[in-house]
Each structure stands twice: as structure tokens, then as C-alpha cells.
Short mmCIF file of C-alpha atoms in Angstrom, two decimals:
data_model
loop_
_atom_site.label_atom_id
_atom_site.label_comp_id
_atom_site.label_asym_id
_atom_site.label_seq_id
_atom_site.Cartn_x
_atom_site.Cartn_y
_atom_site.Cartn_z
CA MET A 1460 68.40 200.97 -91.59
CA LYS A 1461 66.73 198.49 -93.78
CA VAL A 1462 65.08 200.05 -96.99
CA LEU A 1463 62.31 199.33 -100.01
CA TYR A 1464 63.30 199.48 -103.12
CA LEU A 1465 59.81 200.06 -105.16
CA LEU A 1466 60.27 199.25 -108.30
CA ASP A 1467 56.70 199.51 -111.11
CA SER A 1468 58.31 197.99 -113.59
CA LEU A 1469 61.17 195.68 -113.95
CA ASN A 1470 61.86 195.78 -118.20
CA ARG A 1471 65.20 197.31 -118.79
CA GLY A 1472 65.75 201.03 -118.85
CA GLY A 1473 67.69 203.39 -117.28
CA ILE A 1474 66.24 203.64 -113.19
CA GLU A 1475 65.83 199.89 -113.47
CA VAL A 1476 69.82 198.74 -114.12
CA LEU A 1477 70.91 201.15 -111.50
CA CYS A 1478 68.08 199.24 -109.46
CA VAL A 1479 70.02 196.15 -110.28
CA ASP A 1480 73.94 197.43 -109.69
CA ILE A 1481 72.77 198.47 -106.70
CA CYS A 1482 70.60 195.96 -104.88
CA ARG A 1483 74.33 194.29 -105.81
CA ASN A 1484 76.55 196.42 -104.07
CA ALA A 1485 73.93 197.26 -101.47
CA GLN A 1486 75.20 194.34 -98.64
CA ALA A 1487 79.73 195.11 -99.94
CA ASN A 1488 78.66 199.18 -98.64
CA GLY A 1489 77.25 198.55 -95.12
CA LEU A 1490 72.97 198.63 -96.65
CA ASP A 1491 69.63 195.98 -95.57
CA LEU A 1492 67.73 196.56 -98.19
CA MET A 1493 65.11 194.74 -100.19
CA VAL A 1494 62.79 195.09 -103.50
CA ALA A 1495 59.48 194.87 -104.33
CA ALA A 1496 58.19 195.20 -107.97
CA THR A 1497 54.15 195.56 -109.28
CA GLY A 1498 55.51 195.41 -112.71
CA GLY A 1499 57.52 192.61 -114.55
CA GLY A 1500 60.02 193.03 -117.14
CA ASP A 1501 63.29 191.22 -118.46
CA LEU A 1502 65.14 192.31 -116.16
CA GLU A 1503 63.62 190.04 -113.37
CA ALA A 1504 66.17 187.76 -113.21
CA ASP A 1505 68.39 189.66 -112.37
CA PHE A 1506 66.52 191.26 -109.63
CA ARG A 1507 65.96 187.45 -108.08
CA GLU A 1508 69.78 186.76 -107.79
CA SER A 1509 70.07 190.40 -107.07
CA ARG A 1510 71.43 189.70 -103.25
CA VAL A 1511 68.71 190.83 -101.74
CA GLU A 1512 64.96 189.91 -100.74
CA PHE A 1513 62.94 190.03 -103.06
CA ILE A 1514 58.19 190.05 -103.51
CA ARG A 1515 56.76 190.63 -106.98
CA LEU A 1516 53.32 192.26 -107.14
CA THR A 1517 50.34 192.81 -109.15
CA ARG A 1518 49.36 196.69 -110.11
CA ARG A 1519 45.55 196.47 -111.22
CA LEU A 1520 44.57 199.53 -111.54
CA PRO A 1521 46.94 203.45 -112.09
CA ILE A 1522 46.26 203.76 -107.39
CA ASP A 1523 45.78 200.07 -106.60
CA LEU A 1524 44.73 199.76 -102.57
CA ALA A 1525 45.50 196.19 -102.54
CA VAL A 1526 48.75 197.16 -103.74
CA VAL A 1527 48.55 199.27 -100.98
CA ALA A 1528 47.67 197.00 -98.39
CA LYS A 1529 50.47 194.53 -99.83
CA LEU A 1530 53.03 197.45 -99.41
CA ARG A 1531 51.92 198.83 -96.08
CA LYS A 1532 51.61 194.60 -94.52
CA ILE A 1533 55.05 194.51 -96.09
CA ILE A 1534 56.64 197.89 -94.01
CA HIS A 1535 54.91 195.80 -90.61
CA GLU A 1536 56.52 193.27 -90.70
CA ARG A 1537 59.86 193.10 -92.04
CA LYS A 1538 60.60 197.00 -90.21
CA ILE A 1539 60.27 198.37 -92.98
CA GLN A 1540 62.35 202.25 -92.28
CA ILE A 1541 62.15 203.66 -95.59
CA VAL A 1542 60.69 203.94 -99.43
CA HIS A 1543 62.04 204.67 -101.99
CA THR A 1544 60.66 205.38 -105.25
CA TYR A 1545 62.04 206.42 -109.14
CA GLN A 1546 57.97 207.05 -110.45
CA ALA A 1547 55.32 208.79 -109.83
CA VAL A 1548 53.51 205.96 -109.76
CA GLU A 1549 55.54 203.70 -107.34
CA GLY A 1550 55.58 207.13 -106.19
CA ILE A 1551 52.02 207.78 -104.70
CA HIS A 1552 51.55 203.72 -104.16
CA ALA A 1553 54.71 204.07 -101.48
CA TYR A 1554 52.68 207.70 -99.56
CA LEU A 1555 49.26 205.49 -99.55
CA ALA A 1556 51.41 202.67 -98.13
CA CYS A 1557 53.70 205.25 -94.82
CA PHE A 1558 50.55 207.75 -94.30
CA GLY A 1559 50.10 207.47 -90.69
CA THR A 1560 53.43 205.79 -90.02
CA ASN A 1561 56.67 206.62 -88.50
CA VAL A 1562 58.77 205.32 -92.15
CA LYS A 1563 60.21 207.98 -94.14
CA THR A 1564 59.50 207.63 -98.48
CA VAL A 1565 62.10 209.12 -100.83
CA LEU A 1566 62.17 209.55 -104.67
CA SER A 1567 64.52 209.95 -107.16
CA HIS A 1568 63.89 212.31 -110.12
CA GLN A 1569 65.08 210.52 -113.30
CA GLY A 1570 64.59 213.00 -116.64
CA PHE A 1571 61.99 213.37 -118.78
CA VAL A 1572 58.23 213.84 -116.94
CA ALA A 1573 56.18 213.55 -120.73
CA ASP A 1574 52.27 214.10 -119.62
CA LYS A 1575 49.85 216.04 -117.85
CA LYS A 1576 49.28 212.94 -114.88
CA ASN A 1577 52.72 211.97 -113.83
CA ARG A 1578 53.98 216.11 -113.31
CA LEU A 1579 50.05 216.07 -110.90
CA THR A 1580 50.97 213.25 -109.26
CA LEU A 1581 54.58 214.68 -109.00
CA ARG A 1582 53.10 218.09 -108.19
CA PHE A 1583 51.86 216.68 -105.21
CA LEU A 1584 54.56 213.94 -103.33
CA LEU A 1585 57.32 216.94 -102.80
CA PRO A 1586 56.50 218.84 -100.30
CA ARG A 1587 55.47 215.78 -98.79
CA VAL A 1588 58.53 212.81 -99.56
CA ALA A 1589 61.17 212.79 -96.30
CA MET A 1590 64.10 213.33 -99.39
CA ASN A 1591 63.19 214.48 -103.25
CA VAL A 1592 66.88 212.80 -104.41
CA VAL A 1593 67.33 214.75 -108.44
CA ILE A 1594 70.62 213.55 -110.21
CA SER A 1595 71.67 216.22 -111.59
CA GLN A 1596 71.31 220.09 -111.43
CA GLY A 1597 70.40 220.40 -114.75
CA LEU A 1598 67.33 217.97 -113.64
CA ARG A 1599 66.86 220.48 -111.23
CA ARG A 1600 66.77 223.55 -112.46
CA TRP A 1601 64.69 221.56 -115.81
CA TYR A 1602 61.79 220.76 -113.77
CA GLU A 1603 61.50 224.44 -112.20
CA SER A 1604 61.83 226.39 -115.72
CA GLN A 1605 59.94 223.73 -118.10
CA ILE A 1606 57.69 222.15 -115.88
CA LYS A 1607 57.18 224.55 -113.33
CA LEU A 1608 58.27 222.33 -110.09
CA LYS A 1609 59.03 223.33 -107.16
CA PHE A 1610 61.12 221.79 -104.23
CA SER A 1611 61.42 223.16 -100.85
CA ASP A 1612 65.20 222.34 -98.82
CA ASN A 1613 63.55 218.43 -98.50
CA VAL A 1614 65.50 218.33 -102.00
CA LYS A 1615 68.89 216.63 -102.82
CA ILE A 1616 71.57 215.73 -105.83
CA ILE A 1617 73.06 212.16 -107.07
CA TYR A 1618 74.68 211.40 -109.41
CA ASN A 1619 73.49 208.19 -110.48
CA GLY A 1620 76.23 205.32 -110.46
CA VAL A 1621 77.04 202.21 -112.83
CA ASP A 1622 79.03 199.09 -111.60
CA LYS A 1623 82.16 198.72 -113.86
CA LYS A 1624 82.03 195.18 -112.47
CA ARG A 1625 79.52 194.07 -115.21
CA LEU A 1626 80.30 196.26 -117.79
CA VAL A 1627 84.24 193.96 -117.85
CA TRP A 1628 82.92 191.45 -121.71
CA HIS A 1629 85.22 188.45 -122.14
CA GLY A 1630 83.64 186.98 -125.44
CA GLU A 1631 82.72 187.84 -128.96
CA THR A 1632 83.04 191.08 -130.54
CA LEU A 1633 80.83 193.29 -131.69
CA LYS A 1634 83.24 193.91 -134.36
CA GLY A 1635 83.30 189.89 -135.08
CA GLU A 1636 79.43 189.75 -135.36
CA LEU A 1637 79.01 191.86 -137.76
CA GLY A 1638 81.85 190.49 -140.00
CA LEU A 1639 83.72 193.95 -139.44
CA PRO A 1640 87.47 193.89 -139.28
CA ALA A 1641 89.48 193.83 -136.70
CA ASP A 1642 90.55 197.04 -137.46
CA VAL A 1643 88.48 198.99 -138.57
CA LEU A 1644 87.40 202.43 -136.31
CA LEU A 1645 83.92 201.59 -135.65
CA PHE A 1646 81.87 204.38 -133.02
CA GLY A 1647 78.31 204.79 -132.01
CA MET A 1648 75.24 205.67 -130.00
CA ILE A 1649 73.01 203.03 -127.61
CA ALA A 1650 69.74 204.60 -127.10
CA ASN A 1651 65.97 203.98 -127.21
CA PHE A 1652 64.28 206.25 -129.92
CA TYR A 1653 61.57 207.59 -128.58
CA ARG A 1654 57.93 209.90 -129.54
CA ASP A 1655 58.88 212.63 -127.08
CA PRO A 1656 61.46 214.68 -127.82
CA ARG A 1657 64.36 213.46 -125.78
CA LYS A 1658 67.53 210.74 -127.63
CA ASP A 1659 68.32 212.83 -131.20
CA GLN A 1660 70.14 210.07 -133.55
CA LEU A 1661 69.04 212.04 -136.66
CA THR A 1662 71.93 213.76 -136.05
CA VAL A 1663 74.22 212.20 -135.79
CA CYS A 1664 72.27 210.19 -139.08
CA ARG A 1665 72.92 214.12 -140.78
CA ALA A 1666 77.08 213.77 -139.74
CA LEU A 1667 77.73 209.79 -140.92
CA PRO A 1668 78.13 211.01 -145.06
CA LYS A 1669 81.55 213.67 -144.10
CA ILE A 1670 82.48 211.20 -141.57
CA PHE A 1671 82.45 208.19 -144.32
CA ALA A 1672 84.34 210.51 -146.98
CA GLU A 1673 86.85 210.84 -145.06
CA ILE A 1674 87.40 207.87 -142.97
CA PRO A 1675 86.82 204.77 -145.94
CA ASN A 1676 87.29 202.30 -142.54
CA ALA A 1677 84.42 203.65 -140.64
CA TYR A 1678 81.21 202.61 -139.47
CA CYS A 1679 78.32 203.29 -137.49
CA VAL A 1680 76.04 201.30 -135.30
CA PHE A 1681 72.73 202.45 -133.58
CA VAL A 1682 72.33 200.89 -129.69
CA GLY A 1683 68.25 200.49 -128.59
CA LYS A 1684 64.82 199.58 -129.61
CA THR A 1685 62.15 201.77 -130.98
CA GLU A 1686 59.39 203.09 -129.09
CA ALA A 1687 55.65 202.17 -130.06
CA GLY A 1688 54.77 205.59 -131.36
CA ALA A 1689 58.27 206.26 -132.02
CA GLU A 1690 58.92 204.04 -135.50
CA HIS A 1691 58.88 207.38 -137.87
CA LYS A 1692 61.74 208.33 -135.51
CA PHE A 1693 64.02 205.26 -137.05
CA THR A 1694 62.51 205.36 -140.42
CA GLU A 1695 63.93 208.18 -141.10
CA CYS A 1696 66.73 207.28 -140.40
CA ALA A 1697 67.13 204.79 -141.84
CA ARG A 1698 66.21 206.40 -145.09
CA PHE A 1699 68.57 209.23 -144.65
CA CYS A 1700 71.53 206.30 -144.58
CA ARG A 1701 69.66 204.86 -147.53
CA LYS A 1702 69.32 207.95 -149.36
CA ASN A 1703 72.56 208.81 -149.14
CA LYS A 1704 74.14 205.66 -149.97
CA ILE A 1705 76.00 204.97 -146.49
CA ASP A 1706 73.44 202.24 -145.14
CA ASN A 1707 76.12 199.45 -146.14
CA ARG A 1708 78.30 200.83 -143.50
CA VAL A 1709 75.40 201.83 -141.06
CA PHE A 1710 73.98 198.97 -138.69
CA PHE A 1711 70.83 199.71 -135.87
CA LEU A 1712 70.79 196.63 -133.93
CA GLY A 1713 67.80 197.04 -131.97
CA GLY A 1714 67.38 196.43 -128.61
CA ARG A 1715 70.13 194.41 -126.82
CA ALA A 1716 70.66 193.75 -123.25
CA ASP A 1717 74.09 193.12 -124.42
CA VAL A 1718 75.85 196.21 -123.35
CA PRO A 1719 79.39 195.68 -122.84
CA LYS A 1720 79.67 194.08 -125.56
CA ILE A 1721 78.99 196.70 -127.35
CA LEU A 1722 80.91 199.36 -125.49
CA LYS A 1723 84.16 196.58 -126.19
CA SER A 1724 83.88 197.37 -129.27
CA LEU A 1725 83.56 201.02 -130.33
CA ASP A 1726 86.49 203.24 -130.35
CA ILE A 1727 83.75 206.57 -129.99
CA PHE A 1728 80.56 206.77 -128.54
CA VAL A 1729 78.44 209.37 -129.50
CA PHE A 1730 75.23 209.93 -127.10
CA SER A 1731 73.60 213.01 -129.13
CA SER A 1732 70.30 213.71 -126.54
CA ILE A 1733 68.01 217.42 -126.85
CA HIS A 1734 67.37 216.21 -123.07
CA GLU A 1735 68.39 214.05 -120.50
CA GLY A 1736 69.04 213.52 -116.93
CA LEU A 1737 72.36 212.33 -116.70
CA GLY A 1738 73.13 210.05 -119.66
CA ILE A 1739 74.55 206.10 -118.11
CA ALA A 1740 75.24 205.19 -120.97
CA ALA A 1741 77.19 207.36 -121.53
CA LEU A 1742 78.51 206.96 -117.56
CA GLU A 1743 78.98 203.08 -118.47
CA ALA A 1744 80.87 204.00 -122.36
CA MET A 1745 83.35 206.71 -119.65
CA LEU A 1746 83.44 204.02 -117.45
CA THR A 1747 84.75 201.48 -120.31
CA ASN A 1748 87.05 203.70 -121.31
CA VAL A 1749 85.98 205.05 -124.71
CA PRO A 1750 86.18 208.20 -125.47
CA CYS A 1751 82.86 210.48 -125.60
CA VAL A 1752 80.96 212.85 -127.93
CA LEU A 1753 77.86 214.83 -126.38
CA SER A 1754 75.76 216.94 -127.23
CA ASP A 1755 75.51 220.15 -124.79
CA ILE A 1756 72.78 219.21 -122.77
CA GLU A 1757 73.22 220.70 -119.90
CA PRO A 1758 73.77 216.75 -117.09
CA PHE A 1759 76.40 216.04 -119.22
CA LEU A 1760 78.43 219.21 -119.24
CA GLU A 1761 78.19 218.06 -115.60
CA ILE A 1762 79.04 214.26 -116.63
CA SER A 1763 82.58 215.87 -118.54
CA GLU A 1764 82.82 219.57 -116.53
CA ASN A 1765 81.89 221.23 -118.86
CA GLY A 1766 83.83 219.70 -122.28
CA LYS A 1767 86.33 218.55 -119.44
CA TYR A 1768 86.45 214.46 -119.65
CA ALA A 1769 84.35 215.03 -123.65
CA LYS A 1770 83.66 216.15 -127.19
CA ILE A 1771 80.71 218.89 -127.26
CA PHE A 1772 79.19 219.58 -129.78
CA PRO A 1773 75.98 221.54 -130.61
CA VAL A 1774 73.12 220.22 -129.81
CA GLN A 1775 71.30 218.18 -133.74
CA ASN A 1776 75.06 220.78 -134.46
CA ALA A 1777 75.34 217.67 -137.00
CA GLU A 1778 77.90 219.98 -138.77
CA ILE A 1779 80.00 220.52 -135.36
CA LEU A 1780 79.24 216.84 -133.86
CA SER A 1781 81.54 215.44 -137.30
CA GLU A 1782 84.31 217.28 -137.15
CA LYS A 1783 84.41 216.41 -133.57
CA ILE A 1784 83.99 213.05 -134.66
CA LEU A 1785 86.96 213.15 -137.24
CA GLU A 1786 88.82 214.90 -134.83
CA LEU A 1787 89.16 211.91 -132.50
CA PHE A 1788 89.07 209.20 -135.45
CA LYS A 1789 92.56 211.88 -136.98
CA ASN A 1790 94.22 211.50 -133.85
CA ARG A 1791 94.52 207.87 -131.85
CA GLY A 1792 96.55 209.79 -129.33
CA MET A 1793 93.87 212.10 -128.20
CA ARG A 1794 91.45 209.47 -127.88
CA GLU A 1795 93.29 207.53 -126.01
CA ASN A 1796 94.00 210.51 -123.89
CA LEU A 1797 90.33 211.09 -123.38
CA ALA A 1798 89.89 207.81 -122.05
CA SER A 1799 91.65 208.04 -120.16
CA ARG A 1800 90.78 210.82 -118.27
CA ALA A 1801 87.07 210.62 -118.54
CA PHE A 1802 87.35 207.06 -117.01
CA ASP A 1803 89.39 208.43 -113.96
CA PHE A 1804 87.44 211.26 -113.15
CA ALA A 1805 84.35 209.17 -113.42
CA THR A 1806 85.46 206.24 -111.21
CA GLU A 1807 85.76 208.79 -108.64
CA ASN A 1808 82.14 210.69 -109.13
CA PHE A 1809 80.19 207.66 -110.73
CA SER A 1810 80.78 204.26 -109.86
CA ILE A 1811 78.20 202.49 -108.31
CA GLU A 1812 80.20 203.00 -105.03
CA ALA A 1813 80.18 206.54 -105.15
CA HIS A 1814 76.73 206.25 -105.43
CA LEU A 1815 75.50 204.33 -102.42
CA ARG A 1816 78.26 206.08 -100.14
CA GLU A 1817 76.10 209.15 -101.05
CA LEU A 1818 72.88 207.18 -100.68
CA LYS A 1819 73.53 206.28 -97.62
CA LYS A 1820 74.52 210.06 -96.34
CA LEU A 1821 71.12 210.75 -97.51
CA TYR A 1822 68.86 207.67 -95.43
CA ASP A 1823 71.04 208.80 -92.30
CA SER A 1824 70.46 212.31 -92.21
CA ILE A 1825 66.38 211.63 -92.70
CA LEU A 1826 66.17 208.82 -90.71
#
């Protein structure tokens, strides 16, 4: 079968990183695919070097009929059988390009849907695609209960996957970069600051004074860019740290492309989130043998089997978060045991090979 992946952006994000991993491993796992992108971004070079055919288009309008025409030509000339998209804007262009043909469309649902326009588009697309892929049971329930998007029989849960090979790091450590001794205890969170109620770095900040008071050689890092409109969230975190005189032990590193380097230096990974589709950053930590402390939202309970493979704390509860982190810091054996068990679990269920295996089954089922 020949599959076309259609992306609207190539900026570094969970969807785009997943698709790069898919492209790099598709051939070895029996998938023949290509990528078309209607926008650029900092991962464009990665896609071009990913061993699959890559075509760059330009979308100038919300619904661009010129893009639709070009896609239709690509589909015909490359004998595409399935078009796989990840967002509403890509989905509507794929739907129009495939209309009246035998080509099947697949739409993946990755997480938070903020605006009314995208929700209306998804409401139109859900019953019209050959298959909807949702990345967790928790996200499906959120769709149905919070934004009233109902799925029919054309839906399948497929967890995202991570390429472990991408997470290998052999260079300088983050501790070395920051001028910290190798024996300090470093923990942190990798997540952007968003306008919408999604990530929750402030709860981590509120947990820091108690942690630092009990663990004098502990330091914390926050990695992630600040989205336009979310500047106040970053400012509130930085102000809290200054006010509590802990800013000399907290590093705000901004957006980074070297996630493997960061994970390699972490003793604990913290993911404080209010809403998540699955949590690719947590999976990356598990697959790097870093023990995780996660908020108790449903997708995180799924990927940790209700706390079997991670420490869990109630959403926005800084007191219990600090207790969970301190429990791990004070017991190295517990940290290593939790990390080892989580690594094995994640390898079996959330590797890129497991993801591609399920995708291939899905594609076969709709042809």
C-alpha cells in the first residue's frame, strides 16, 4: 500500500516529531509512505533526510483550492491509497482532494482542540473519514464529554510511539552546560508555556521551596518555548522563584532541540499537566530510563497503568507533588526500580515499532 502523510506545519511539536519517527522507521516496518507539507518549520530538514519522498507545498488560504488540486495530482500520480492527517486543516484538504475517488482518509486526534472553527471542522470530518485514530481512551472521553464530538464505529485507539534511537545522547551533559557538579540531583519538566489551560509549570514552581529545603543539592530545569499570549504564565513562574529566593537553583532554558541531552541528565522527570492527549514527553522520559512524576489526568494514568510505572499526584497539588519528588530523591533504589520497570513497559507499548505495527493493521483493515 502507498500512504501519503499530509502536514500543515513542520515546527517542532509532538505531532511533527512523531511523524519524523514514523518516516525514519517506515520502510523497515513494511510501510511505503511519503510526506507532503503545506507549511514549513524547523523540522523540514529532518523530513527531507528521513528516507521518504517529501513534497513542500504552500497553503495561502484557510481552505486553499490550489493546494487541493496539487494534492489530487500527487495522489493520482503516486497511486496513493491512503491519506493520513493529524489536524482539522489538513483533514479538510485531504477530504476535498480525495472526494469522488477510492482513496481512504485517516484522521488522527492528538490532543486539545481550542477554537470553535477547528471543532466545527472536526464535527464535519469525523463521520466522513475512513478511520479516526485517537491516541488514548482519556482523549476520546474528553472529546465526547467536553466538546461533544461523538465517534461512530470508525474509530480506533492507537498509542503514539517514540523512536528510542533518537533519544541516544553521547555529548556534553546538561549539568556540565549549566556549570553544575555531576553529583547534583537534577529534575525538570519539558513542555511549552501555552495560552490554553494545558501545561501547568506553576504547580511545579510552588513545590520547589519544600524540595530545595530538604535536598540542598537539588536543581530544577524548565524546557519549552513560550507561546504568544502565554507570556504571563512564564512571568508568573519566574516571579515566584525570585520572590521565594530560589531562582539560583531554577533554570528556564526556553525551547530546545536537544531533548536527549536534557533527559540524559535528569534524575527525575516531572510532567504537571491539566490536559493531555497522551504525553509524548513522558514517554520519551520513560524510554530514557528516567523515573517520572505525573499529574493524575486520565491519559497519564493510562500510560503509567494507574501509577504502576510512575509516581502520580493530584492535578495542581503542589504539596503532594513535592512529597512524591522527595520520596524518589531520598531513595535511589526506588528511582532506579521505577525507571527500569517503566522502560520495559514503554518499550513494549509505546515504541515506534509498536506504533507502526498498529498503524499497519489499521491501514490493511480499511483497504
